[in-house]
PDB file of N, CA, C and O in Angstrom:
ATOM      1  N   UNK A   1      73.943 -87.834-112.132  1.00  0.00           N
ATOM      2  CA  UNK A   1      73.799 -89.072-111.401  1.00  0.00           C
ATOM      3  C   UNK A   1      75.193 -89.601-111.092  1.00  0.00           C
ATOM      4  O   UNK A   1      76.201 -89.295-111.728  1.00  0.00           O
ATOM      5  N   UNK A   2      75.149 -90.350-110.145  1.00  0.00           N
ATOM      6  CA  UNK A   2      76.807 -90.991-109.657  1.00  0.00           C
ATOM      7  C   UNK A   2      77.035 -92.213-110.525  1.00  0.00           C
ATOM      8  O   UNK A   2      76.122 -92.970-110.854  1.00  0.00           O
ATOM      9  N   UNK A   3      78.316 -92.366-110.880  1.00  0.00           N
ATOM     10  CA  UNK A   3      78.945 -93.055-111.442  1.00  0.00           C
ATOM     11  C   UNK A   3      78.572 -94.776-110.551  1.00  0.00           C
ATOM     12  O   UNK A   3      78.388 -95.863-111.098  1.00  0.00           O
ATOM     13  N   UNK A   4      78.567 -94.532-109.447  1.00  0.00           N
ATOM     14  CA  UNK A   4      78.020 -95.509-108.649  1.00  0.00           C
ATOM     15  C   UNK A   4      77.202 -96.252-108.780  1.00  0.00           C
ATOM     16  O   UNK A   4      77.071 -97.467-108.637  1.00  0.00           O
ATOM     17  N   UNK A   5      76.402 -95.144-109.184  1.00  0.00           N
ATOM     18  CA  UNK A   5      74.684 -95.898-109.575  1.00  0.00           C
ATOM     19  C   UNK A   5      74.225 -95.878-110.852  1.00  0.00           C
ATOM     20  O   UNK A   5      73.052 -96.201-111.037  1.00  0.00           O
ATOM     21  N   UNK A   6      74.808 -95.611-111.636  1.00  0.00           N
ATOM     22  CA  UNK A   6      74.234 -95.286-112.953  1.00  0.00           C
ATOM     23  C   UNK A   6      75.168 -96.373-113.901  1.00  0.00           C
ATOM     24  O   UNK A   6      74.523 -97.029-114.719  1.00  0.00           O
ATOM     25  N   UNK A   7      76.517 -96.578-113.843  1.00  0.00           N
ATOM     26  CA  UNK A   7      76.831 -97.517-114.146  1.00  0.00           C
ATOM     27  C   UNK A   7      76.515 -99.342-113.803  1.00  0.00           C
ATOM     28  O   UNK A   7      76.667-100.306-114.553  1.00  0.00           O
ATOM     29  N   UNK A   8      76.169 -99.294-112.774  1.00  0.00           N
ATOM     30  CA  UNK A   8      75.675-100.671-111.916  1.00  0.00           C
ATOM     31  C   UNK A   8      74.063-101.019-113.002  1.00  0.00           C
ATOM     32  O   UNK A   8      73.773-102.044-113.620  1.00  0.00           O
ATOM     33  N   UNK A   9      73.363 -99.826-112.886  1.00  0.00           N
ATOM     34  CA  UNK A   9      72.094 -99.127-113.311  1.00  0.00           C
ATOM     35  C   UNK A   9      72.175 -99.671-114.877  1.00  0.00           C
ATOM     36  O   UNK A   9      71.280-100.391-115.318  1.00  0.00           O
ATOM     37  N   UNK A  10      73.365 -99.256-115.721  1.00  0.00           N
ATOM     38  CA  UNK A  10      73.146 -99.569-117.324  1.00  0.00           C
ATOM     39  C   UNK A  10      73.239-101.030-117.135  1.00  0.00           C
ATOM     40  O   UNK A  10      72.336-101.835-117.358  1.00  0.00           O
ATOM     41  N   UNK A  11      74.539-101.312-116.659  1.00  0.00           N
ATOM     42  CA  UNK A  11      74.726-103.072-116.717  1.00  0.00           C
ATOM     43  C   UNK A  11      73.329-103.496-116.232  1.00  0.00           C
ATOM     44  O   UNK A  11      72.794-104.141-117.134  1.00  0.00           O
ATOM     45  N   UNK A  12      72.782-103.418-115.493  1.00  0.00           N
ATOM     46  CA  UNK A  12      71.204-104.261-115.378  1.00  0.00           C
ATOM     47  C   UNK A  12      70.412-104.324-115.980  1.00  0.00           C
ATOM     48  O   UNK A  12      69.722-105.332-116.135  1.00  0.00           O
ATOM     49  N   UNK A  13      70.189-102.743-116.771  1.00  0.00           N
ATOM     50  CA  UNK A  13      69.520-103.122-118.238  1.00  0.00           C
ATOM     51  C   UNK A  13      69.715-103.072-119.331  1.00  0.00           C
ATOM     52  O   UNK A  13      69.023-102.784-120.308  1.00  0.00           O
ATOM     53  N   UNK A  14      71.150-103.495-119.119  1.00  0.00           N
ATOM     54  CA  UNK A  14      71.411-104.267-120.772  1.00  0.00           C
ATOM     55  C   UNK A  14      71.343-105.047-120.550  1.00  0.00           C
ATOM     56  O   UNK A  14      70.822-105.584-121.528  1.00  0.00           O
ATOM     57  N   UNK A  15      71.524-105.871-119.713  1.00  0.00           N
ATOM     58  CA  UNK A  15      71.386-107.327-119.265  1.00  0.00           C
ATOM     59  C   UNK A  15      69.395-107.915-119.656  1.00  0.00           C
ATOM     60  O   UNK A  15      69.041-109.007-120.099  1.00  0.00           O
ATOM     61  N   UNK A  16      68.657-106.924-119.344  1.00  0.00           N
ATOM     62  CA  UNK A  16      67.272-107.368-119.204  1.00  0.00           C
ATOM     63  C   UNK A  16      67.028-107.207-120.716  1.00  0.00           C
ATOM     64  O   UNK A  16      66.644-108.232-121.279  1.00  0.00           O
ATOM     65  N   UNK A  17      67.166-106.208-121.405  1.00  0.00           N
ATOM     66  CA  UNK A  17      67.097-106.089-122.863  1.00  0.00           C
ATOM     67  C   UNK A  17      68.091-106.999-123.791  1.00  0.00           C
ATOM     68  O   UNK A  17      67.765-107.038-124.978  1.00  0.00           O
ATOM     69  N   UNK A  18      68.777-107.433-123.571  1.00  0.00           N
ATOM     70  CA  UNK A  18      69.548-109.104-123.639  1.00  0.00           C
ATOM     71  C   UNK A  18      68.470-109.897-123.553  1.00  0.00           C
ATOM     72  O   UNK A  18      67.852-110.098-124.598  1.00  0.00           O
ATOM     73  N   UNK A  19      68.036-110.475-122.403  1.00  0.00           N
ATOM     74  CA  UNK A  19      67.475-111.363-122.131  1.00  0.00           C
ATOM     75  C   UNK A  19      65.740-110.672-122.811  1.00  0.00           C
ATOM     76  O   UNK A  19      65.135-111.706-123.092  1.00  0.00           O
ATOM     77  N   UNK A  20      65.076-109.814-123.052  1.00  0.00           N
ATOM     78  CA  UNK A  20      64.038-109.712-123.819  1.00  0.00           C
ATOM     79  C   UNK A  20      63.954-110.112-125.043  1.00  0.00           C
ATOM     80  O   UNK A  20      62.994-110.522-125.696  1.00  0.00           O
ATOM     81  N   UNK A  21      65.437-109.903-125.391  1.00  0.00           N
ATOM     82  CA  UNK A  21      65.415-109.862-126.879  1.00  0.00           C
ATOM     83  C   UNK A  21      65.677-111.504-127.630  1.00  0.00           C
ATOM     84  O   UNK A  21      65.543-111.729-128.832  1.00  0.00           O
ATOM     85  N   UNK A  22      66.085-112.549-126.555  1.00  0.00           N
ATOM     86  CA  UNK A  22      65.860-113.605-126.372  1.00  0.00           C
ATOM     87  C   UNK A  22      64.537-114.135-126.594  1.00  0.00           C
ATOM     88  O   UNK A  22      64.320-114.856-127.568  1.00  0.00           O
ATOM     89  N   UNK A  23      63.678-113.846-125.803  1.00  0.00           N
ATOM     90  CA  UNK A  23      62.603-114.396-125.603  1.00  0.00           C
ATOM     91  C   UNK A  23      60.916-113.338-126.661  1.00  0.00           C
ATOM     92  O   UNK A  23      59.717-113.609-126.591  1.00  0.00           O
ATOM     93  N   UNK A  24      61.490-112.408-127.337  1.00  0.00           N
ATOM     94  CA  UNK A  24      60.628-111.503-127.793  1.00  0.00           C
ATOM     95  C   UNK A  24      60.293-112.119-128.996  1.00  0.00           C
ATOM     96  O   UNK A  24      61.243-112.312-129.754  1.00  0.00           O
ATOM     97  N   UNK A  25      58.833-112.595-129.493  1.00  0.00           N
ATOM     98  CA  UNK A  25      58.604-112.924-130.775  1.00  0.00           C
ATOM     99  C   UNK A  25      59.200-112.398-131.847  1.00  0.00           C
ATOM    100  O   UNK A  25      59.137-111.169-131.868  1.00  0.00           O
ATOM    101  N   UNK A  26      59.812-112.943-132.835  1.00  0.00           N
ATOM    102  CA  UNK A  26      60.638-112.313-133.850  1.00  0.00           C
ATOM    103  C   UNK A  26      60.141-111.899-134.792  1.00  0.00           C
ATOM    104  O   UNK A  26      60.710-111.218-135.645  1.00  0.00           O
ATOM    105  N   UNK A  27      58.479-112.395-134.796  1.00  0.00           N
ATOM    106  CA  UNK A  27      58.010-111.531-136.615  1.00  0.00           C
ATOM    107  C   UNK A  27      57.972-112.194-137.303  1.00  0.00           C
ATOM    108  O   UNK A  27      57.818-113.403-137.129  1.00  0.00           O
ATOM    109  N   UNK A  28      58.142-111.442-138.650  1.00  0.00           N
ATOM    110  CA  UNK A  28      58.495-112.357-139.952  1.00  0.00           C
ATOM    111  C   UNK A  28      59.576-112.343-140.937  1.00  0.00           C
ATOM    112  O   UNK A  28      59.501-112.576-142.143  1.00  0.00           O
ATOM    113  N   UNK A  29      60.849-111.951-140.051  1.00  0.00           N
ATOM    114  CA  UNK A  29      61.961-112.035-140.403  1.00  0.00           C
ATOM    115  C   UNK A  29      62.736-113.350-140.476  1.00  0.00           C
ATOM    116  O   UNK A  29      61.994-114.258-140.852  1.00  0.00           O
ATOM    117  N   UNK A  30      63.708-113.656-140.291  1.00  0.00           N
ATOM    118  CA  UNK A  30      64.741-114.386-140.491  1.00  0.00           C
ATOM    119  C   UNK A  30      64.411-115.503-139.044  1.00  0.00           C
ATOM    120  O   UNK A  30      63.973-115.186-137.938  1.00  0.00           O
ATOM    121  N   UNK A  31      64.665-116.373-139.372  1.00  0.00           N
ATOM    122  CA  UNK A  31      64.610-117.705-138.104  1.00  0.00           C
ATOM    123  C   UNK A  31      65.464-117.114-136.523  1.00  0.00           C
ATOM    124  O   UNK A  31      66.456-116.390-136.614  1.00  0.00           O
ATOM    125  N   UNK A  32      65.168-117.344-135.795  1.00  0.00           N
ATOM    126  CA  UNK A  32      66.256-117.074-134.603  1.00  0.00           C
ATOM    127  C   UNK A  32      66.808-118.691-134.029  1.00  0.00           C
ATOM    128  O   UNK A  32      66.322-119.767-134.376  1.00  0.00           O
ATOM    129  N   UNK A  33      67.687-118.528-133.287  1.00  0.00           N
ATOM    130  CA  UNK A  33      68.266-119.458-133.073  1.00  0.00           C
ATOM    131  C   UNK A  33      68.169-120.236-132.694  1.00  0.00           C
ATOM    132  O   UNK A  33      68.167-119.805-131.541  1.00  0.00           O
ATOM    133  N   UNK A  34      68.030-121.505-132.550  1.00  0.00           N
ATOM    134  CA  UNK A  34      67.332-122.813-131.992  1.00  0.00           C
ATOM    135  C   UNK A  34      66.016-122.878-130.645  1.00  0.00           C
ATOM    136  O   UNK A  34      64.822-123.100-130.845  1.00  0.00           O
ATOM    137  N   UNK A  35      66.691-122.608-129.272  1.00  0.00           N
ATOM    138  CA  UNK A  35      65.518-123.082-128.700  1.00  0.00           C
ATOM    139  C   UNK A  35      64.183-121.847-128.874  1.00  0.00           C
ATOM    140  O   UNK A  35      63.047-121.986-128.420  1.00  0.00           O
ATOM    141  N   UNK A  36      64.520-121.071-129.380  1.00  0.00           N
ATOM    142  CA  UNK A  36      63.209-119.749-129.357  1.00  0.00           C
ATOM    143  C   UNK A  36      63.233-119.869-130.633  1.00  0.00           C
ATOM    144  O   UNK A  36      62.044-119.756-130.933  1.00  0.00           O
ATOM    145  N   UNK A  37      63.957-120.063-131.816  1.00  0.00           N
ATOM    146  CA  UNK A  37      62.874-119.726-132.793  1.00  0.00           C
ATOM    147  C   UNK A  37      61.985-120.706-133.314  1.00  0.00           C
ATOM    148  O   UNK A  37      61.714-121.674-132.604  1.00  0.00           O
ATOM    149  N   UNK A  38      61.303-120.556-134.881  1.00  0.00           N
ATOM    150  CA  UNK A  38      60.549-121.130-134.933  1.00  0.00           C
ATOM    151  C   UNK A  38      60.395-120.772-136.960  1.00  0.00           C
ATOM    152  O   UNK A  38      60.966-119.748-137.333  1.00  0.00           O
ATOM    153  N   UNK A  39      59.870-121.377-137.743  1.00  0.00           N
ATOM    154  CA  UNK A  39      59.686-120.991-139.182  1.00  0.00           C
ATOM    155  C   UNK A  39      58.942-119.552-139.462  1.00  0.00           C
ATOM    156  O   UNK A  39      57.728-119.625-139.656  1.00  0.00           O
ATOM    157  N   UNK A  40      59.471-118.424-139.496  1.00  0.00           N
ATOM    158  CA  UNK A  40      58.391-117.747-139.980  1.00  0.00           C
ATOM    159  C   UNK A  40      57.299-117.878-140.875  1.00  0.00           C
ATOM    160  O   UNK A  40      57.413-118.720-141.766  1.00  0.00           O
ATOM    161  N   UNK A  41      56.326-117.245-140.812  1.00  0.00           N
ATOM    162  CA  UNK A  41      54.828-117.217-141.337  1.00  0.00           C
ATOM    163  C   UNK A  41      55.333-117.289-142.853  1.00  0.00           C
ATOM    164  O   UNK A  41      55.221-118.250-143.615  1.00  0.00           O
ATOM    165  N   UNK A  42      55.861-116.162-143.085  1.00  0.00           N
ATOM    166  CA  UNK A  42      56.105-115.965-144.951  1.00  0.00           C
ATOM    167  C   UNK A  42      57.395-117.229-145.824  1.00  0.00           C
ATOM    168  O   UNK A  42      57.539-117.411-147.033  1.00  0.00           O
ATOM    169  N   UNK A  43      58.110-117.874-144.709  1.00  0.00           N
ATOM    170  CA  UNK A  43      58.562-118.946-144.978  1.00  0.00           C
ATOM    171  C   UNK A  43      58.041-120.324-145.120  1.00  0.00           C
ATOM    172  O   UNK A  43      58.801-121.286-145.234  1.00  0.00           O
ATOM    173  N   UNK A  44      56.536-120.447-145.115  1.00  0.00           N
ATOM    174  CA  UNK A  44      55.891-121.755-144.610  1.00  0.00           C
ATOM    175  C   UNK A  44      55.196-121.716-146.320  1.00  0.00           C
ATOM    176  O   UNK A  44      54.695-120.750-146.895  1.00  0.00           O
ATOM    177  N   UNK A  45      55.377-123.026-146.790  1.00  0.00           N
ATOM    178  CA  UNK A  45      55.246-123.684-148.523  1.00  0.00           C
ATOM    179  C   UNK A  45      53.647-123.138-148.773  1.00  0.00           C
ATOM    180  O   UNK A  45      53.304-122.592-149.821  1.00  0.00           O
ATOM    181  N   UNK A  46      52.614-123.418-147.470  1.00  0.00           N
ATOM    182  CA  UNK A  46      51.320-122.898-148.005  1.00  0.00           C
ATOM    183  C   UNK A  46      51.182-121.117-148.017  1.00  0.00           C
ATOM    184  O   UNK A  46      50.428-120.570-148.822  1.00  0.00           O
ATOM    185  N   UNK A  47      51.823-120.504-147.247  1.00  0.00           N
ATOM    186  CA  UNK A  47      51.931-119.547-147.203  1.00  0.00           C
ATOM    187  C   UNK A  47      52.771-118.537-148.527  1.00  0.00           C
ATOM    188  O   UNK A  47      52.396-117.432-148.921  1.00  0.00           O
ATOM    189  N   UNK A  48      53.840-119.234-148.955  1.00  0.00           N
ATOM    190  CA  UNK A  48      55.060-119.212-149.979  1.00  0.00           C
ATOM    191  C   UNK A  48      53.604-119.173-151.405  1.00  0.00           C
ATOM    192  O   UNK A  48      53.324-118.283-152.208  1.00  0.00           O
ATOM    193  N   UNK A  49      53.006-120.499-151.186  1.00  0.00           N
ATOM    194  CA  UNK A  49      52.509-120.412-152.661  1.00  0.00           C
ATOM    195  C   UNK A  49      50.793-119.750-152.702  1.00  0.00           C
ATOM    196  O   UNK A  49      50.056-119.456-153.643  1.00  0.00           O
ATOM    197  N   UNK A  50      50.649-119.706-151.463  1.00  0.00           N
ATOM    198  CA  UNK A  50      49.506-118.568-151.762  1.00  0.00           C
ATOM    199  C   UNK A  50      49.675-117.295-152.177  1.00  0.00           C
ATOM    200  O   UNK A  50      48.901-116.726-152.947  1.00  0.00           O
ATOM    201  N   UNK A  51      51.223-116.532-151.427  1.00  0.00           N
ATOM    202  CA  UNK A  51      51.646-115.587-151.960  1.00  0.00           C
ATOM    203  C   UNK A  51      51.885-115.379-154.036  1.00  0.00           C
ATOM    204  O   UNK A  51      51.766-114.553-154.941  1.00  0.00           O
ATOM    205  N   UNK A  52      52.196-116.509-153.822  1.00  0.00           N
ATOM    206  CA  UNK A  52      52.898-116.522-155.458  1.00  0.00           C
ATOM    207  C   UNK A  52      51.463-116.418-156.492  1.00  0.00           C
ATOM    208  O   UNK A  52      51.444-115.745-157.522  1.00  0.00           O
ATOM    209  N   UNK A  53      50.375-117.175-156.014  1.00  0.00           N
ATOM    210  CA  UNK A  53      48.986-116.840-156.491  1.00  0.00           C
ATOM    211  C   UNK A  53      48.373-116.059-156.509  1.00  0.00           C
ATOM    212  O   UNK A  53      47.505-115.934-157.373  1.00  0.00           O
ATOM    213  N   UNK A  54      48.624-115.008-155.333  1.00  0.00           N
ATOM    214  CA  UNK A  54      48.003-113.494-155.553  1.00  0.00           C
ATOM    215  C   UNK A  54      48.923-112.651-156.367  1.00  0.00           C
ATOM    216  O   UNK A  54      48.548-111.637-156.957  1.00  0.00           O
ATOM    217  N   UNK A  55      50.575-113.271-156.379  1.00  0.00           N
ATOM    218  CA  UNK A  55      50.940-112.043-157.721  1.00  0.00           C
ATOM    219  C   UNK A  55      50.749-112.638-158.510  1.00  0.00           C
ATOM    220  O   UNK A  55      50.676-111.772-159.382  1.00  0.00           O
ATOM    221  N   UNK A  56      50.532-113.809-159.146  1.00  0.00           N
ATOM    222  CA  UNK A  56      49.815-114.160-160.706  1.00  0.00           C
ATOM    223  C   UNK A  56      48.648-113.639-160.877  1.00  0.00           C
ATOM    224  O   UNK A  56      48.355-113.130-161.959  1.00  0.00           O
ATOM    225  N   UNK A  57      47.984-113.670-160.077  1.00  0.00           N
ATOM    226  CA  UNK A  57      46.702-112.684-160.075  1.00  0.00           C
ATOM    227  C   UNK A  57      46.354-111.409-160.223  1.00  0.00           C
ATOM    228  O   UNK A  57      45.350-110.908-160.730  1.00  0.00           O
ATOM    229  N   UNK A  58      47.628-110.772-159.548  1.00  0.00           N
ATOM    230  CA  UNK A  58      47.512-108.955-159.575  1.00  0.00           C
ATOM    231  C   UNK A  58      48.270-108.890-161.225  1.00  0.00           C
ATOM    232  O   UNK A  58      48.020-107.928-161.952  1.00  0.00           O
ATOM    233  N   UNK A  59      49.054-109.839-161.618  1.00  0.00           N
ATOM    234  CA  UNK A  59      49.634-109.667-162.608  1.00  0.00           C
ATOM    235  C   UNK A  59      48.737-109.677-163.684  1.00  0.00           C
ATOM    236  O   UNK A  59      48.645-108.762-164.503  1.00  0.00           O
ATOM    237  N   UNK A  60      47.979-110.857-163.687  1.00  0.00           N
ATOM    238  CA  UNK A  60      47.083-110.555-164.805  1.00  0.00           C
ATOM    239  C   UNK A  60      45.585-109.580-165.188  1.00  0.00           C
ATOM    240  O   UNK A  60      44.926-109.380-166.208  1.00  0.00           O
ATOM    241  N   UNK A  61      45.505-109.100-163.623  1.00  0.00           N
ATOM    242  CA  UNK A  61      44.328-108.204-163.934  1.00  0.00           C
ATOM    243  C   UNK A  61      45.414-107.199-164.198  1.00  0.00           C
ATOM    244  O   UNK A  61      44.749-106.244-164.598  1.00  0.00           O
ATOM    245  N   UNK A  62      46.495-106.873-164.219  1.00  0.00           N
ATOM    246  CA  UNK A  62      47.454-105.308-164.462  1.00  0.00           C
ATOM    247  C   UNK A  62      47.144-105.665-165.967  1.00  0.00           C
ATOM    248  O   UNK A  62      46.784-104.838-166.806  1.00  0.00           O
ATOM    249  N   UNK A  63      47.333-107.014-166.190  1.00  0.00           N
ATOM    250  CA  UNK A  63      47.556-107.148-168.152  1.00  0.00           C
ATOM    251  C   UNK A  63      46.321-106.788-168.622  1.00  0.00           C
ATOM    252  O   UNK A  63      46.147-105.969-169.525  1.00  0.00           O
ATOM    253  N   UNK A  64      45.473-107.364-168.046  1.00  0.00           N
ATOM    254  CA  UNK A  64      44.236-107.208-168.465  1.00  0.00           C
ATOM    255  C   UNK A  64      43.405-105.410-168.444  1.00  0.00           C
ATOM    256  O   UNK A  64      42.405-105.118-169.099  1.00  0.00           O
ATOM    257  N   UNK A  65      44.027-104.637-167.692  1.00  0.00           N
ATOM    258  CA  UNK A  65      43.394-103.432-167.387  1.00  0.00           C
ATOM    259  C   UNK A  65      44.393-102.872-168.916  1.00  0.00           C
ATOM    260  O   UNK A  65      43.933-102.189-169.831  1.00  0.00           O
ATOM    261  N   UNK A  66      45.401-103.246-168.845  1.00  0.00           N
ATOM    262  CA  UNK A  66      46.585-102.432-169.959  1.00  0.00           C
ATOM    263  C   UNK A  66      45.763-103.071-171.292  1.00  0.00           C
ATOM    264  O   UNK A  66      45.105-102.092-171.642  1.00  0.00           O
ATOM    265  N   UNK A  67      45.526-103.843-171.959  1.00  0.00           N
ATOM    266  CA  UNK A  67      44.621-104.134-172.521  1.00  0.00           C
ATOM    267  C   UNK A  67      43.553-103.717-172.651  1.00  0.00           C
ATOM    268  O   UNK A  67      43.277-103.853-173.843  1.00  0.00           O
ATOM    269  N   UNK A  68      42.682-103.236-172.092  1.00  0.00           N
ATOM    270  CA  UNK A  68      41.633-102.341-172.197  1.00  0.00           C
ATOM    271  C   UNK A  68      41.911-101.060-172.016  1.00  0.00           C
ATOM    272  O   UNK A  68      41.064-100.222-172.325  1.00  0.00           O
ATOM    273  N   UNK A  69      42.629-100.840-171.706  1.00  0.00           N
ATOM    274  CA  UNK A  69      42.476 -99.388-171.953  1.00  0.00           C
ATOM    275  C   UNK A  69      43.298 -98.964-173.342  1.00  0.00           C
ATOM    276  O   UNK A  69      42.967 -97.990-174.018  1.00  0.00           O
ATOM    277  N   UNK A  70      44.609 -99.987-173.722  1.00  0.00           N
ATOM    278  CA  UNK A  70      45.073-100.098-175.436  1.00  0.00           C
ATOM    279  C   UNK A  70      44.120-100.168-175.954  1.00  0.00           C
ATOM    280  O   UNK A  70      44.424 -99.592-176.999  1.00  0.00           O
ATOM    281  N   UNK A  71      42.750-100.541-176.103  1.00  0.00           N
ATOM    282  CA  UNK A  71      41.498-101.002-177.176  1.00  0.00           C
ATOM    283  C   UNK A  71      40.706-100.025-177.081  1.00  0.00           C
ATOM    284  O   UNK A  71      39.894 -99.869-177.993  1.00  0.00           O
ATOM    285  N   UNK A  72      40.717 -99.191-176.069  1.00  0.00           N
ATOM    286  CA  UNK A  72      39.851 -98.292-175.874  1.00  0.00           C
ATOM    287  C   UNK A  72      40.521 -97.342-176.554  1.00  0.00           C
ATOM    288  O   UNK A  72      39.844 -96.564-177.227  1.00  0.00           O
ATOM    289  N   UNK A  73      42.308 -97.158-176.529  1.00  0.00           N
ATOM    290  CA  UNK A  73      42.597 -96.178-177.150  1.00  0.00           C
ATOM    291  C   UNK A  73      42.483 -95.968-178.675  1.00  0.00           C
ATOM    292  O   UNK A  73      41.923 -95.025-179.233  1.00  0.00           O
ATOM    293  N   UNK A  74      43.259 -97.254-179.383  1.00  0.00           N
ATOM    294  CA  UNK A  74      42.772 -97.421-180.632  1.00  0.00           C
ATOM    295  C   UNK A  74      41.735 -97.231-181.156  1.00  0.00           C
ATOM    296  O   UNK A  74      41.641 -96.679-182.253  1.00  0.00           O
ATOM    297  N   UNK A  75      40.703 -97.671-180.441  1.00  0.00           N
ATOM    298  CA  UNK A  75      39.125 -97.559-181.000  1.00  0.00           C
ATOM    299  C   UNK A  75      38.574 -96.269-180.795  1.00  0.00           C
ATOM    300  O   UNK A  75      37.479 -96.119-181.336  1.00  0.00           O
ATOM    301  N   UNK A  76      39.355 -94.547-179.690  1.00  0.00           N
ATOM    302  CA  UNK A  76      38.783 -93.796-180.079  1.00  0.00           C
ATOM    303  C   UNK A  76      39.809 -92.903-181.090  1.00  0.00           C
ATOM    304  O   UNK A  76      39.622 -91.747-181.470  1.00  0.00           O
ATOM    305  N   UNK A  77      41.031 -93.858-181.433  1.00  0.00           N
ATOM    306  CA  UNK A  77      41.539 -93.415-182.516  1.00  0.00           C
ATOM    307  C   UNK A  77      41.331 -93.662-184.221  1.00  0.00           C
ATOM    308  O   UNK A  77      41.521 -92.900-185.169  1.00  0.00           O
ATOM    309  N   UNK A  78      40.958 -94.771-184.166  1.00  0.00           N
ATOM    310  CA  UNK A  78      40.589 -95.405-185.348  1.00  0.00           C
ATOM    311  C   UNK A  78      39.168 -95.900-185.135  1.00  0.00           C
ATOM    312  O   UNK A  78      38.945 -97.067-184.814  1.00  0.00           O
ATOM    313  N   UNK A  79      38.091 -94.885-185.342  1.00  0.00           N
ATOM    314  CA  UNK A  79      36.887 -95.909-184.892  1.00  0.00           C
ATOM    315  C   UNK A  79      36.662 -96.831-185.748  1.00  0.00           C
ATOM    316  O   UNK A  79      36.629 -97.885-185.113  1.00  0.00           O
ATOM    317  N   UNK A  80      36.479 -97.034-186.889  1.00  0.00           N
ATOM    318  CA  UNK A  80      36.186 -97.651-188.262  1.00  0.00           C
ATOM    319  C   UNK A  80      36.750 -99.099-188.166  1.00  0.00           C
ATOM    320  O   UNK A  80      36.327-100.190-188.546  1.00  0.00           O
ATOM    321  N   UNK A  81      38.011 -98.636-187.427  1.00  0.00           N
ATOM    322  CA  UNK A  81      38.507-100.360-187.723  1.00  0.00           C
ATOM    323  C   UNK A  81      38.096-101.493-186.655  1.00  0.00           C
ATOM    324  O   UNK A  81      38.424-102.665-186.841  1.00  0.00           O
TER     325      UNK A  81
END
């Protein structure tokens, strides 16, 4: 391709992928910069502490499964006691 056209050609779309990347929803990463962004989802206090309630939750059924299966072991080690 000619230098003519292919250079003219990149500058236009870097320019448009610039400007997409402006205006492209960001996810749930990090804030973007004033007039486009906005709080992400996993940054928002009800969101923050619902999260924190499902790992107290996964946490204690993990304790709770490790626990039964310790009682189960003992007990087919020591049945008597």
């Amino acid at each position: 391709m000619l230098d003519r056209l292919f250079l003219p050609l990149l500058g236009v779309l870097t320019l448009a992928t610039i400007a997409l990347a402006l205006v492209w929803p960001q996810g749930l990463g990090a804030r973007s910069p004033a007039p486009f962004g906005h709080l992400p989802v996993q940054q928002r206090p009800e969101v923050q502490e619902a999260m924190r309630l499902e790992t107290e939750a996964s946490q204690k059924r993990l304790n709770d499964a490790r626990d039964a299966v310790r009682a189960a072991q003992t007990q087919a080690i020591a049945p008597g006691q």
